[in-house]
Short mmCIF file of C-alpha atoms in Angstrom, two decimals:
data_model
loop_
_atom_site.label_atom_id
_atom_site.label_comp_id
_atom_site.label_asym_id
_atom_site.label_seq_id
_atom_site.Cartn_x
_atom_site.Cartn_y
_atom_site.Cartn_z
CA UNK A 1 0.04 0.01 0.06
CA UNK A 2 1.36 3.44 -1.05
CA UNK A 3 1.66 6.42 1.45
CA UNK A 4 -1.13 8.08 -0.47
CA UNK A 5 -3.45 4.90 -0.29
CA UNK A 6 -2.54 4.61 3.48
CA UNK A 7 -3.54 8.21 4.14
CA UNK A 8 -6.72 7.77 2.22
CA UNK A 9 -7.49 4.61 4.28
CA UNK A 10 -6.78 6.51 7.44
CA UNK A 11 -9.18 9.35 6.41
CA UNK A 12 -11.92 6.88 5.53
CA UNK A 13 -11.35 5.18 8.96
CA UNK A 14 -11.70 8.48 10.78
CA UNK A 15 -14.84 9.51 8.78
CA UNK A 16 -16.36 6.08 9.69
CA UNK A 17 -15.64 6.52 13.38
CA UNK A 18 -17.23 9.97 13.39
CA UNK A 19 -20.35 8.71 11.51
CA UNK A 20 -20.60 5.74 13.92
CA UNK A 21 -20.41 8.09 16.89
CA UNK A 22 -23.07 10.26 15.37
CA UNK A 23 -25.45 7.28 14.65
CA UNK A 24 -24.87 5.96 18.11
CA UNK A 25 -25.63 9.39 19.59
CA UNK A 26 -28.87 9.56 17.55
CA UNK A 27 -29.93 6.10 18.62
CA UNK A 28 -29.41 7.05 22.31
CA UNK A 29 -31.39 10.18 21.91
CA UNK A 30 -34.27 8.38 20.21
CA UNK A 31 -34.32 5.86 22.96
CA UNK A 32 -34.28 8.48 25.62
CA UNK A 33 -37.10 10.38 23.84
CA UNK A 34 -39.32 7.29 23.69
CA UNK A 35 -38.70 6.66 27.32
CA UNK A 36 -39.49 10.17 28.28
CA UNK A 37 -42.74 10.07 26.17
CA UNK A 38 -43.83 6.81 27.85
CA UNK A 39 -43.03 8.39 31.36
CA UNK A 40 -45.06 11.48 30.46
CA UNK A 41 -48.07 9.40 29.26
CA UNK A 42 -47.75 7.24 32.36
CA UNK A 43 -47.71 10.46 34.61
CA UNK A 44 -50.96 11.39 32.99
CA UNK A 45 -52.47 8.11 34.34
CA UNK A 46 -52.27 5.93 31.24
CA UNK A 47 -51.51 2.20 31.93
CA UNK A 48 -48.70 0.33 30.07
CA UNK A 49 -51.30 -1.46 27.83
CA UNK A 50 -52.94 1.96 27.02
CA UNK A 51 -49.55 3.48 26.14
CA UNK A 52 -48.62 0.55 23.89
CA UNK A 53 -51.99 0.79 22.16
CA UNK A 54 -51.26 4.42 21.45
CA UNK A 55 -47.57 4.24 20.45
CA UNK A 56 -47.47 0.64 19.15
CA UNK A 57 -44.37 -0.50 20.97
CA UNK A 58 -43.74 -2.35 24.16
CA UNK A 59 -41.61 -0.69 26.85
CA UNK A 60 -37.99 -1.94 27.09
CA UNK A 61 -37.84 -5.47 28.69
CA UNK A 62 -37.87 -5.13 32.47
CA UNK A 63 -39.34 -1.63 32.61
CA UNK A 64 -42.76 -0.16 32.95
CA UNK A 65 -43.96 2.92 31.19
CA UNK A 66 -42.69 4.95 34.17
CA UNK A 67 -39.25 3.47 33.82
CA UNK A 68 -39.34 1.46 37.11
CA UNK A 69 -37.74 -1.88 36.91
CA UNK A 70 -40.03 -4.89 37.12
CA UNK A 71 -39.04 -7.90 39.18
CA UNK A 72 -39.83 -11.24 37.85
#
């Protein structure tokens, strides 16, 4: 591999790392937003089943709409 090819490879690797970090941050924000929305709906008095009926997705495993852990 020439020096030029290696520099190009390194630049691509750096861009990829930045893109991966941006995607991870976006995913974490989306998950936090969903959890926040569920908590707000629960604070309004809706049950987990009602919230699921509205938003069409189950809460993360082991959590209720208000984010409290559920023991098995």
